[in-house]
Tab-separated table of C-alpha atoms in Angstrom:
chain	number	residue	atom	x	y	z
U	23	MET	CA	-18.232	15.633	-27.260
U	24	LYS	CA	-18.502	12.956	-24.622
U	25	LYS	CA	-21.838	13.228	-22.786
U	26	VAL	CA	-20.910	11.876	-19.351
U	27	ILE	CA	-20.487	15.102	-17.399
U	28	LEU	CA	-21.614	14.893	-13.789
U	29	SER	CA	-23.909	17.733	-12.853
U	30	ALA	CA	-22.879	20.330	-10.322
U	31	ALA	CA	-25.764	19.288	-8.110
U	32	ALA	CA	-24.640	15.672	-8.136
U	33	LEU	CA	-21.161	16.621	-6.973
U	34	ALA	CA	-22.145	19.619	-4.869
U	35	PHE	CA	-19.627	19.284	-2.122
U	36	GLY	CA	-20.185	15.613	-1.910
U	37	ALA	CA	-17.292	13.280	-1.278
U	38	ILE	CA	-16.560	10.563	-3.761
U	39	ALA	CA	-17.314	7.500	-1.687
U	40	PHE	CA	-17.056	3.730	-1.952
U	41	ALA	CA	-18.986	1.126	-0.068
U	42	GLN	CA	-17.013	0.323	3.053
U	43	THR	CA	-16.164	-3.253	3.804
U	44	THR	CA	-14.876	-4.870	6.935
U	45	PRO	CA	-11.132	-5.326	6.536
U	46	PRO	CA	-9.816	-8.864	6.576
U	47	THR	CA	-8.456	-9.883	9.929
U	48	ALA	CA	-4.719	-9.378	9.754
U	49	PRO	CA	-3.256	-12.642	10.962
U	50	SER	CA	-0.692	-12.395	13.719
U	51	THR	CA	0.524	-15.662	12.244
U	52	VAL	CA	0.006	-17.336	8.918
U	53	SER	CA	-1.127	-20.489	10.688
U	54	VAL	CA	1.760	-22.615	9.584
U	55	GLU	CA	0.743	-26.142	10.444
U	56	MET	CA	3.779	-27.996	11.681
U	57	PRO	CA	3.172	-31.627	10.657
U	58	SER	CA	4.267	-33.214	13.934
U	59	THR	CA	2.400	-36.414	13.034
U	60	LEU	CA	4.417	-37.045	9.878
U	61	ASN	CA	6.152	-40.411	9.697
U	62	ALA	CA	9.488	-41.039	8.057
U	63	GLU	CA	8.110	-41.585	4.551
U	64	ASP	CA	6.223	-38.294	4.662
U	65	GLY	CA	9.324	-36.220	5.113
U	66	ASP	CA	11.787	-34.977	7.695
U	67	GLN	CA	10.948	-32.789	10.638
U	68	GLY	CA	12.966	-30.957	13.242
U	69	GLU	CA	12.545	-28.942	16.406
U	70	SER	CA	15.087	-26.650	18.070
U	71	ILE	CA	14.500	-25.097	21.495
U	72	GLN	CA	16.914	-22.604	23.063
U	73	THR	CA	16.680	-20.283	26.051
U	74	GLY	CA	19.003	-17.425	26.911
U	75	ASN	CA	21.019	-14.991	24.848
U	76	ASP	CA	23.351	-15.165	21.833
U	77	ASN	CA	22.179	-18.565	20.641
U	78	ARG	CA	22.530	-19.940	17.105
U	79	VAL	CA	20.374	-22.353	15.109
U	80	ARG	CA	21.114	-23.419	11.545
U	81	VAL	CA	18.943	-26.005	9.758
U	82	ARG	CA	19.218	-27.253	6.157
U	83	GLN	CA	16.677	-29.620	4.616
U	84	ALA	CA	16.274	-31.038	1.095
U	85	GLY	CA	13.151	-32.724	-0.218
U	86	VAL	CA	9.396	-32.521	0.123
U	87	ASN	CA	7.100	-32.339	3.152
U	88	GLN	CA	9.911	-31.064	5.363
U	89	SER	CA	9.177	-29.110	8.543
U	90	VAL	CA	11.292	-27.076	10.949
U	91	TYR	CA	10.265	-25.473	14.234
U	92	THR	CA	12.708	-23.160	16.035
U	93	ASN	CA	11.968	-21.493	19.367
U	94	GLN	CA	14.522	-19.163	20.914
U	95	ALA	CA	13.109	-17.953	24.229
U	96	ASN	CA	14.882	-15.179	26.056
U	97	GLY	CA	12.363	-13.410	28.253
U	98	SER	CA	13.307	-9.787	28.800
U	99	GLY	CA	17.035	-10.287	28.290
U	100	THR	CA	19.217	-8.817	25.572
U	101	GLY	CA	18.493	-11.538	23.041
U	102	GLY	CA	20.948	-11.576	20.173
U	103	ASN	CA	19.710	-14.940	18.943
U	104	LEU	CA	20.088	-16.019	15.306
U	105	ALA	CA	18.003	-18.522	13.341
U	106	TRP	CA	18.871	-19.633	9.810
U	107	THR	CA	16.775	-22.158	7.853
U	108	ILE	CA	17.100	-23.293	4.219
U	109	GLN	CA	14.788	-25.805	2.543
U	110	THR	CA	15.398	-27.107	-0.974
U	111	GLY	CA	15.430	-30.418	-2.840
U	112	GLN	CA	13.322	-32.342	-5.343
U	113	VAL	CA	10.030	-31.143	-6.781
U	114	GLY	CA	7.084	-33.519	-6.889
U	115	ASP	CA	4.921	-35.538	-4.541
U	116	ALA	CA	6.145	-38.060	-2.031
U	117	THR	CA	5.384	-41.077	-4.256
U	118	ASN	CA	6.755	-39.790	-7.539
U	119	PRO	CA	9.217	-36.967	-6.968
U	120	THR	CA	10.547	-35.155	-10.003
U	121	PRO	CA	14.237	-34.270	-9.863
U	122	GLY	CA	14.837	-30.571	-9.609
U	123	THR	CA	16.343	-27.821	-7.541
U	124	SER	CA	13.343	-26.992	-5.387
U	125	GLY	CA	11.227	-28.342	-2.557
U	126	MET	CA	7.495	-28.611	-2.046
U	127	ASP	CA	5.050	-28.484	0.828
U	128	ASN	CA	7.721	-27.484	3.315
U	129	ALA	CA	7.053	-25.474	6.475
U	130	VAL	CA	9.234	-23.276	8.683
U	131	GLU	CA	8.239	-21.594	11.915
U	132	VAL	CA	10.647	-19.384	13.883
U	133	ARG	CA	9.814	-17.853	17.268
U	134	GLN	CA	12.219	-15.444	18.924
U	135	GLN	CA	11.519	-13.793	22.252
U	136	GLY	CA	13.371	-10.723	23.462
U	137	THR	CA	15.489	-8.119	21.715
U	138	GLU	CA	18.218	-7.890	19.062
U	139	ASN	CA	17.192	-11.134	17.327
U	140	SER	CA	17.633	-12.064	13.658
U	141	SER	CA	15.946	-14.672	11.490
U	142	TYR	CA	16.674	-15.802	7.928
U	143	THR	CA	14.445	-18.289	6.064
U	144	LYS	CA	14.913	-19.455	2.481
U	145	GLN	CA	12.571	-21.837	0.673
U	146	GLU	CA	12.907	-22.977	-2.930
U	147	GLY	CA	9.782	-24.412	-4.466
U	148	ASP	CA	5.998	-24.510	-4.386
U	149	ASP	CA	3.311	-24.594	-1.704
U	150	ASN	CA	5.712	-23.717	1.100
U	151	LYS	CA	4.883	-21.800	4.270
U	152	ALA	CA	7.226	-19.655	6.339
U	153	GLU	CA	6.419	-17.831	9.537
U	154	THR	CA	8.606	-15.642	11.756
U	155	LEU	CA	7.463	-14.203	15.085
U	156	GLN	CA	9.757	-11.849	16.968
U	157	GLY	CA	9.180	-10.284	20.350
U	158	MET	CA	6.286	-12.598	21.129
U	159	ASN	CA	3.921	-9.857	22.320
U	160	ASN	CA	6.600	-7.299	23.116
U	161	ASP	CA	8.775	-8.535	26.046
U	162	ALA	CA	10.899	-5.401	25.511
U	163	SER	CA	11.309	-6.303	21.863
U	164	ALA	CA	13.361	-3.941	19.693
U	165	ARG	CA	15.798	-3.924	16.773
U	166	ASN	CA	14.722	-7.346	15.481
U	167	VAL	CA	15.330	-8.309	11.834
U	168	ALA	CA	13.400	-10.895	9.806
U	169	TYR	CA	14.101	-11.967	6.225
U	170	ILE	CA	12.085	-14.518	4.222
U	171	ARG	CA	13.053	-15.538	0.682
U	172	GLN	CA	10.764	-17.865	-1.274
U	173	GLY	CA	11.212	-19.123	-4.800
U	174	THR	CA	13.800	-19.974	-7.400
U	175	GLY	CA	13.460	-20.097	-11.167
U	176	GLN	CA	10.208	-21.619	-12.383
U	177	GLN	CA	9.516	-23.441	-9.127
U	178	ALA	CA	8.163	-20.763	-6.879
U	179	GLN	CA	4.421	-20.500	-6.682
U	180	SER	CA	1.609	-20.683	-4.114
U	181	ASN	CA	3.948	-19.876	-1.242
U	182	GLU	CA	2.947	-18.069	1.939
U	183	ALA	CA	5.169	-15.865	4.132
U	184	SER	CA	4.278	-14.159	7.396
U	185	ILE	CA	6.332	-11.880	9.657
U	186	SER	CA	5.035	-10.550	12.970
U	187	GLN	CA	7.180	-8.203	15.077
U	188	ASP	CA	6.556	-6.399	18.374
U	189	GLY	CA	8.398	-3.370	19.666
U	190	ASP	CA	10.533	-0.600	18.193
U	191	GLY	CA	12.849	-0.340	15.231
U	192	ASN	CA	12.089	-3.731	13.688
U	193	LYS	CA	12.817	-4.591	10.064
U	194	ALA	CA	11.024	-7.107	7.867
U	195	HIS	CA	12.013	-8.104	4.344
U	196	THR	CA	10.091	-10.559	2.134
U	197	VAL	CA	11.004	-11.637	-1.403
U	198	GLN	CA	8.773	-13.935	-3.469
U	199	THR	CA	9.147	-14.943	-7.117
U	200	PHE	CA	6.998	-16.544	-9.795
U	201	ASP	CA	3.247	-16.376	-9.035
U	202	ASN	CA	0.300	-16.785	-6.686
U	203	ASN	CA	2.224	-16.025	-3.498
U	204	ASP	CA	0.934	-14.318	-0.342
U	205	ALA	CA	2.958	-12.126	2.025
U	206	PHE	CA	1.852	-10.740	5.396
U	207	THR	CA	3.794	-8.319	7.599
U	208	ILE	CA	2.453	-7.147	10.971
U	209	GLN	CA	4.515	-4.714	13.087
U	210	ASN	CA	3.647	-2.981	16.363
U	211	GLY	CA	5.622	-0.135	17.889
U	212	THR	CA	7.625	2.784	16.572
U	213	GLY	CA	10.031	3.163	13.679
U	214	ASN	CA	9.385	-0.188	11.997
U	215	GLU	CA	10.352	-0.911	8.397
U	216	SER	CA	8.690	-3.350	6.017
U	217	ASP	CA	9.713	-4.285	2.478
U	218	ILE	CA	7.812	-6.791	0.302
U	219	ASN	CA	9.116	-7.602	-3.173
U	220	GLN	CA	7.023	-9.896	-5.378
U	221	ARG	CA	7.640	-10.967	-8.973
U	222	ALA	CA	5.011	-12.837	-11.026
U	223	ASN	CA	6.137	-14.515	-14.245
U	224	PRO	CA	3.674	-15.802	-16.860
U	225	ASN	CA	2.124	-19.106	-15.896
U	226	ALA	CA	-1.610	-18.364	-16.213
U	227	ALA	CA	-1.872	-18.393	-12.414
U	228	PRO	CA	-3.222	-15.692	-10.074
U	229	GLY	CA	-0.849	-12.949	-9.079
U	230	HIS	CA	0.577	-11.992	-5.717
U	231	TYR	CA	-1.109	-10.578	-2.637
U	232	ALA	CA	0.667	-8.377	-0.077
U	233	TYR	CA	-0.714	-7.158	3.261
U	234	VAL	CA	1.115	-4.784	5.615
U	235	ASP	CA	-0.178	-3.691	9.032
U	236	GLN	CA	1.889	-1.217	11.079
U	237	ASP	CA	0.838	0.380	14.356
U	238	GLY	CA	2.853	3.292	15.742
U	239	MET	CA	4.829	6.284	14.542
U	240	ASP	CA	7.595	6.779	11.984
U	241	ASN	CA	6.893	3.464	10.254
U	242	GLN	CA	7.917	2.799	6.657
U	243	SER	CA	6.297	0.336	4.293
U	244	LYS	CA	7.230	-0.525	0.729
U	245	VAL	CA	5.500	-3.021	-1.569
U	246	ASP	CA	6.927	-3.665	-5.039
U	247	GLN	CA	4.967	-5.985	-7.335
U	248	ASP	CA	5.758	-6.802	-10.949
U	249	GLY	CA	4.580	-9.336	-13.492
U	250	SER	CA	1.944	-10.439	-15.971
U	251	ALA	CA	-0.521	-11.729	-13.368
U	252	THR	CA	-2.917	-9.488	-11.448
U	253	GLN	CA	-1.504	-8.078	-8.210
U	254	ARG	CA	-3.131	-6.747	-5.034
U	255	ALA	CA	-1.448	-4.716	-2.276
U	256	GLU	CA	-2.979	-3.458	0.979
U	257	THR	CA	-1.230	-1.277	3.555
U	258	LEU	CA	-2.702	-0.155	6.889
U	259	GLN	CA	-0.811	2.277	9.128
U	260	LEU	CA	-2.014	3.725	12.430
U	261	GLY	CA	-0.066	6.606	13.975
U	262	ASN	CA	1.753	9.736	12.872
U	263	ASP	CA	4.598	10.449	10.441
U	264	ASN	CA	4.314	7.131	8.627
U	265	ASP	CA	5.373	6.455	5.019
U	266	ALA	CA	3.746	3.961	2.663
U	267	ARG	CA	4.687	3.245	-0.933
U	268	GLN	CA	3.214	0.776	-3.404
U	269	THR	CA	4.526	0.075	-6.899
U	270	GLN	CA	2.779	-2.215	-9.368
U	271	SER	CA	4.318	-2.710	-12.795
U	272	GLY	CA	4.300	-5.135	-15.690
U	273	ASP	CA	1.675	-6.001	-18.266
U	274	ALA	CA	-0.934	-7.492	-15.929
U	275	PRO	CA	-4.382	-5.834	-16.139
U	276	GLY	CA	-6.559	-5.043	-13.152
U	277	ASN	CA	-4.075	-4.465	-10.333
U	278	THR	CA	-5.384	-3.014	-7.061
U	279	ALA	CA	-3.455	-0.861	-4.566
U	280	LEU	CA	-4.911	0.321	-1.248
U	281	ILE	CA	-3.307	2.508	1.433
U	282	ASN	CA	-5.067	3.467	4.643
U	283	GLN	CA	-3.420	5.774	7.161
U	284	GLY	CA	-5.116	6.720	10.406
U	285	TYR	CA	-8.250	4.632	10.716
U	286	GLN	CA	-8.792	0.888	10.834
U	287	THR	CA	-11.384	0.695	8.106
U	288	LYS	CA	-10.556	0.164	4.483
U	289	TYR	CA	-12.419	0.300	1.225
U	290	ASP	CA	-12.620	-2.450	-1.347
U	291	GLY	CA	-10.970	-0.383	-4.025
U	292	PRO	CA	-12.327	2.014	-6.626
U	293	THR	CA	-13.601	1.239	-10.074
U	294	ARG	CA	-14.356	3.522	-12.964
U	295	GLY	CA	-18.069	3.296	-12.203
U	296	THR	CA	-17.924	4.073	-8.486
U	297	ILE	CA	-15.995	7.331	-8.729
U	298	GLY	CA	-18.563	10.089	-8.963
U	299	GLN	CA	-21.382	7.784	-7.917
U	300	ASP	CA	-22.621	6.756	-4.480
U	301	LEU	CA	-21.779	10.279	-3.380
U	302	LEU	CA	-21.675	11.084	0.328
U	303	ASP	CA	-22.332	14.586	1.561
U	304	VAL	CA	-19.287	16.117	3.213
U	305	ASP	CA	-21.391	17.031	6.252
U	306	ASP	CA	-21.546	13.336	7.084
U	307	TRP	CA	-17.786	13.385	7.569
U	308	THR	CA	-18.151	15.176	10.903
U	309	GLY	CA	-20.139	14.551	14.043
U	310	GLY	CA	-21.613	11.114	13.530
U	311	GLY	CA	-18.747	9.626	11.593
U	312	PRO	CA	-16.277	7.107	12.979
U	313	THR	CA	-13.246	8.402	14.833
U	314	GLY	CA	-9.761	7.107	14.371
U	315	ASP	CA	-6.237	8.165	15.159
U	316	ASN	CA	-6.592	11.107	12.769
U	317	SER	CA	-2.916	10.748	12.038
U	318	TYR	CA	-0.852	13.561	10.588
U	319	GLY	CA	2.473	13.888	8.823
U	320	ALA	CA	1.824	10.752	6.755
U	321	THR	CA	3.066	10.109	3.233
U	322	ALA	CA	1.438	7.727	0.741
U	323	VAL	CA	2.711	7.033	-2.788
U	324	GLN	CA	1.226	4.708	-5.405
U	325	GLU	CA	2.625	3.979	-8.872
U	326	GLN	CA	0.824	1.698	-11.328
U	327	THR	CA	1.400	0.759	-14.962
U	328	GLY	CA	-0.935	-1.232	-17.164
U	329	SER	CA	-4.653	-1.184	-17.928
U	330	ASN	CA	-7.709	-1.370	-15.673
U	331	ASN	CA	-5.731	-0.597	-12.518
U	332	ALA	CA	-7.316	0.799	-9.360
U	333	GLY	CA	-5.583	2.834	-6.666
U	334	GLU	CA	-6.938	4.278	-3.443
U	335	ILE	CA	-5.391	6.309	-0.626
U	336	ALA	CA	-7.337	7.207	2.514
U	337	GLN	CA	-5.689	9.497	5.071
U	338	TYR	CA	-7.797	10.157	8.162
U	339	GLY	CA	-6.102	13.137	9.716
U	340	GLU	CA	-4.972	16.717	9.429
U	341	ALA	CA	-2.188	19.000	10.579
U	342	ASP	CA	-2.175	19.323	14.378
U	343	GLY	CA	-0.779	22.637	15.582
U	344	ASP	CA	2.655	23.026	14.047
U	345	ALA	CA	2.650	19.468	12.752
U	346	SER	CA	2.660	18.837	9.042
U	347	GLY	CA	-0.316	17.610	7.054
U	348	ASN	CA	-0.568	14.430	5.032
U	349	ASN	CA	0.781	13.955	1.513
U	350	ALA	CA	-0.706	11.601	-1.077
U	351	SER	CA	0.478	10.887	-4.617
U	352	GLN	CA	-0.930	8.570	-7.284
U	353	GLN	CA	0.585	7.942	-10.718
U	354	GLN	CA	-1.011	5.685	-13.318
U	355	LYS	CA	0.133	4.844	-16.851
U	356	GLY	CA	-2.333	2.998	-19.053
U	357	ASP	CA	-5.986	2.860	-20.045
U	358	ASN	CA	-9.178	2.649	-17.987
U	359	GLY	CA	-7.527	3.339	-14.641
U	360	ALA	CA	-9.297	4.535	-11.502
U	361	ALA	CA	-7.580	6.636	-8.819
U	362	PHE	CA	-9.098	8.017	-5.625
U	363	ILE	CA	-7.757	10.018	-2.672
U	364	VAL	CA	-9.726	11.004	0.436
U	365	GLN	CA	-8.139	13.151	3.171
U	366	ASN	CA	-9.313	14.219	6.639
U	367	ALA	CA	-12.596	12.377	6.249
U	368	TYR	CA	-13.596	12.536	9.919
U	369	GLY	CA	-11.063	15.007	11.288
U	370	ASN	CA	-11.428	18.569	12.505
U	371	THR	CA	-12.964	20.804	9.845
U	372	ASP	CA	-10.608	23.554	11.026
U	373	GLY	CA	-7.606	21.320	10.410
U	374	GLY	CA	-5.989	20.752	7.113
U	375	ARG	CA	-2.864	21.417	5.092
U	376	ASN	CA	-3.124	18.095	3.306
U	377	TYR	CA	-1.806	17.637	-0.237
U	378	ALA	CA	-3.126	15.329	-2.947
U	379	PHE	CA	-1.598	14.760	-6.374
U	380	GLN	CA	-2.843	12.541	-9.200
U	381	ILE	CA	-1.312	12.015	-12.619
U	382	GLN	CA	-2.744	9.734	-15.302
U	383	GLU	CA	-0.756	9.680	-18.496
U	384	ALA	CA	-0.363	7.672	-21.692
U	385	GLY	CA	-3.884	6.372	-21.356
U	386	ASP	CA	-7.520	6.808	-22.312
U	387	GLY	CA	-10.735	6.374	-20.373
U	388	ASN	CA	-9.217	7.101	-16.952
U	389	VAL	CA	-11.058	8.530	-13.938
U	390	ALA	CA	-9.483	10.410	-11.012
U	391	GLY	CA	-11.175	11.688	-7.859
U	392	ILE	CA	-10.018	13.714	-4.837
U	393	ALA	CA	-12.094	14.546	-1.739
U	394	GLN	CA	-10.703	16.807	1.024
U	395	ASN	CA	-12.265	18.118	4.235
U	396	GLY	CA	-10.839	21.085	6.171
U	397	GLU	CA	-8.663	24.102	5.487
U	398	GLY	CA	-5.603	24.910	3.443
U	399	HIS	CA	-5.676	21.787	1.282
U	400	LYS	CA	-4.180	21.514	-2.184
U	401	ALA	CA	-5.383	19.155	-4.892
U	402	TRP	CA	-3.674	18.764	-8.249
U	403	GLN	CA	-4.911	16.491	-11.040
U	404	TYR	CA	-3.199	15.970	-14.394
U	405	GLN	CA	-4.491	13.751	-17.181
U	406	GLU	CA	-2.986	13.104	-20.588
U	407	GLY	CA	-5.064	11.171	-23.094
U	408	ASP	CA	-8.605	10.971	-24.428
U	409	MET	CA	-11.996	10.458	-22.768
U	410	ASN	CA	-10.655	11.021	-19.256
U	411	SER	CA	-12.611	12.391	-16.288
U	412	ALA	CA	-11.333	14.328	-13.274
U	413	LEU	CA	-13.486	15.009	-10.208
U	414	SER	CA	-12.625	16.895	-7.030
U	415	THR	CA	-14.489	18.199	-4.007
U	416	GLN	CA	-13.244	20.313	-1.090
U	417	ARG	CA	-15.080	21.448	2.030
U	418	GLY	CA	-13.687	24.294	4.122
U	419	GLU	CA	-11.809	27.483	3.398
U	420	GLY	CA	-8.550	28.471	1.781
U	421	ASN	CA	-8.477	25.325	-0.369
U	422	LYS	CA	-6.993	25.141	-3.858
U	423	ALA	CA	-7.835	22.725	-6.655
U	424	LYS	CA	-6.036	22.560	-9.994
U	425	THR	CA	-6.948	20.290	-12.888
U	426	SER	CA	-5.023	20.039	-16.159
U	427	GLN	CA	-6.040	17.881	-19.117
U	428	ILE	CA	-4.418	17.322	-22.493
U	429	GLY	CA	-6.398	15.284	-25.015
U	430	SER	CA	-9.807	14.951	-26.616
U	431	ASP	CA	-13.252	14.549	-25.079
U	432	ASN	CA	-12.089	15.050	-21.488
U	433	ASP	CA	-14.245	16.469	-18.707
U	434	VAL	CA	-13.721	18.109	-15.314
U	435	THR	CA	-16.139	18.450	-12.411
U	436	THR	CA	-14.948	20.353	-9.339
U	437	ALA	CA	-16.884	21.653	-6.358
U	438	GLN	CA	-15.782	23.700	-3.336
U	439	ARG	CA	-17.764	24.578	-0.251
U	440	GLY	CA	-16.768	27.526	1.923
U	441	GLN	CA	-14.854	30.724	1.370
U	442	MET	CA	-11.541	31.923	-0.018
U	443	ASN	CA	-11.241	28.852	-2.248
U	444	VAL	CA	-9.600	28.732	-5.675
U	445	ALA	CA	-10.356	26.394	-8.580
U	446	LEU	CA	-8.221	26.323	-11.740
U	447	VAL	CA	-9.099	24.315	-14.836
U	448	SER	CA	-7.023	24.055	-18.009
U	449	GLN	CA	-8.003	21.865	-20.947
U	450	MET	CA	-6.187	21.520	-24.255
U	451	THR	CA	-7.500	20.211	-27.631
U	452	ASP	CA	-11.063	19.507	-28.660
U	453	GLY	CA	-14.245	18.246	-27.063
U	454	ALA	CA	-13.389	19.337	-23.515
U	455	SER	CA	-15.997	20.295	-20.917
U	456	TYR	CA	-16.020	21.430	-17.314
U	457	VAL	CA	-18.376	22.173	-14.424
U	458	ALA	CA	-17.027	24.266	-11.524
U	459	SER	CA	-19.191	25.121	-8.498
U	460	GLN	CA	-18.380	27.112	-5.354
U	461	ASN	CA	-20.431	27.591	-2.196
U	462	VAL	CA	-23.614	26.095	-3.642
U	463	ALA	CA	-26.404	24.563	-1.521
U	464	ASP	CA	-24.795	26.010	1.601
U	465	GLY	CA	-27.101	28.809	2.711
U	466	PHE	CA	-24.324	31.101	3.905
U	467	ASN	CA	-22.957	34.230	2.300
U	468	PHE	CA	-19.433	32.948	1.987
U	469	GLY	CA	-17.286	34.715	-0.571
U	470	GLY	CA	-13.813	35.417	-1.786
U	471	ASN	CA	-13.840	32.382	-4.107
U	472	GLN	CA	-12.198	32.283	-7.519
U	473	ILE	CA	-12.604	30.164	-10.653
U	474	ASP	CA	-10.035	30.445	-13.457
U	475	VAL	CA	-10.564	28.397	-16.634
U	476	LEU	CA	-8.606	28.072	-19.867
U	477	GLN	CA	-9.797	25.929	-22.769
U	478	VAL	CA	-7.720	25.684	-25.943
U	479	GLY	CA	-9.337	23.946	-28.880
U	480	PRO	CA	-8.185	22.955	-32.362
U	481	GLY	CA	-6.368	25.481	-34.507
U	482	THR	CA	-4.163	27.113	-31.879
U	483	ASP	CA	-0.942	26.313	-30.100
U	484	ASP	CA	-1.423	29.032	-27.499
U	485	PHE	CA	-1.658	27.091	-24.276
U	486	THR	CA	-0.666	28.835	-21.054
U	487	GLU	CA	-2.080	27.372	-17.884
U	488	PRO	CA	-3.787	29.675	-15.364
U	489	SER	CA	-1.374	31.158	-12.865
U	490	GLY	CA	-1.676	31.897	-9.191
U	491	LEU	CA	-1.826	28.368	-7.779
U	492	ASP	CA	1.191	26.286	-6.924
U	493	CYS	CA	-0.004	22.714	-6.552
U	494	GLU	CA	3.143	21.031	-7.784
U	495	PHE	CA	4.664	18.511	-5.413
U	496	THR	CA	8.293	18.115	-4.502
U	497	ASP	CA	10.459	15.052	-4.321
U	498	SER	CA	9.636	14.800	-0.632
U	499	LEU	CA	6.656	12.674	-1.667
U	500	GLU	CA	9.023	10.041	-3.000
U	501	MET	CA	9.746	7.708	-0.115
U	502	GLY	CA	13.339	6.580	-0.045
U	503	GLY	CA	14.407	2.971	-0.178
U	504	LEU	CA	14.533	0.987	3.015
U	505	THR	CA	17.908	0.260	4.545
U	506	LEU	CA	17.093	-3.352	5.347
U	507	SER	CA	19.853	-5.732	4.382
U	508	ASN	CA	19.000	-8.540	1.981
U	509	SER	CA	21.034	-11.079	3.903
U	510	ILE	CA	21.861	-12.058	7.449
U	511	THR	CA	25.294	-13.420	8.245
U	512	LEU	CA	25.477	-16.115	10.901
U	513	ASP	CA	28.652	-17.007	12.718
U	514	PRO	CA	29.753	-20.653	12.336
U	515	ILE	CA	28.171	-22.928	14.895
U	516	CYS	CA	31.135	-25.295	14.856
U	517	THR	CA	34.824	-24.974	14.026
U	518	ASP	CA	34.967	-27.675	11.331
U	519	CYS	CA	31.667	-27.243	9.477
U	520	ASP	CA	30.653	-25.054	6.556
């Protein structure tokens, strides 16, 4: 039997905690340096300035060290401006260019002020930068659309894309291929949508990085990363009824996914060693703890495949009155993964109705942890494989925790503080162990708690999980695809041109 069981005292209603780090400053721009001092041999450059409504700009450049600056200023008018920029050409440096189908070291900056604007930027090649700013600090901004596409074939690495939008109902779409690209999306307002799609092909280079920052209600964020290089995704959402989804796939080891909803502090990501260590007493979650938006009605979904992946979801809020609680789901396939969910960390201890679901399958040596504060929470953990560990802690009353394991040498540690709580543990095959504790180290005569355990070892096929607790999650946790179009059609700017 594996001898790594955490003691009940070590987990006694303590939250599984990570060392907090100051989040990186989300850039409102990517700091695209427009090379205004370039001379003719360094590359072409262009600047377009328009004021008013319903303007059009279309720029096409081929080569290296190209730069385009477009500014469509509208004030508080209706907007309706369109900007379309494509950069392509030869790959190589200025002195010895190599023929190809891509460009290098190009830069595009688009600024659109007002409402109903659209921007489309396409760059083919390496070391390019693209930046789109819409609304320009609100100015009645709404219904803007930004689309950045970087990369083609094997020439699409070390690019940087940034989209910043003010106002309501904005949409941002970023696509990057090959490897070592960075994407930033910052949206303020209500009902924004963000979609980042990154593909990393083998080239022995670092993988992609995606950062999404949304402030307001009813926002949607989707990050999809795939490839054989290590990926990292971070999503921060402030407000209520937001959805965030992160998918990381491919054969790259050591991907990291972080979602934070409701408070502007993030963690640096879990590891196998930190889950179950550095424990923080749940009492520290109230009173002296930081306060945030305590958002409710949020949904967070993470899906990861591969080995040594780490996923974390932090939801700082609880159901408010008739409002719904937060939902969190993590799914990992592979070995040596780490998954962590914390809900209602600094919210009202009388609030609750949050739901957390973790599934780790087709892998060995995984660790999963769930920490919940408040009432009426549900936690469900499922692990399939050998030498896995599941930990959960709940503080409050009327909470339910269910852990199911199939495999050898697995262990469960669960602790609940308060009354009317239920803990179910089911373990199948040999070498399993569990520790379940309720209302310990509390000093109050709380009661009405239940522990139901089923362990099935070798030599029997009789495996019926304990009944009485419905922790299964519905398809409502699966955030639907964004409706953002992958292209923007511009009307011709002249009657006799393509």
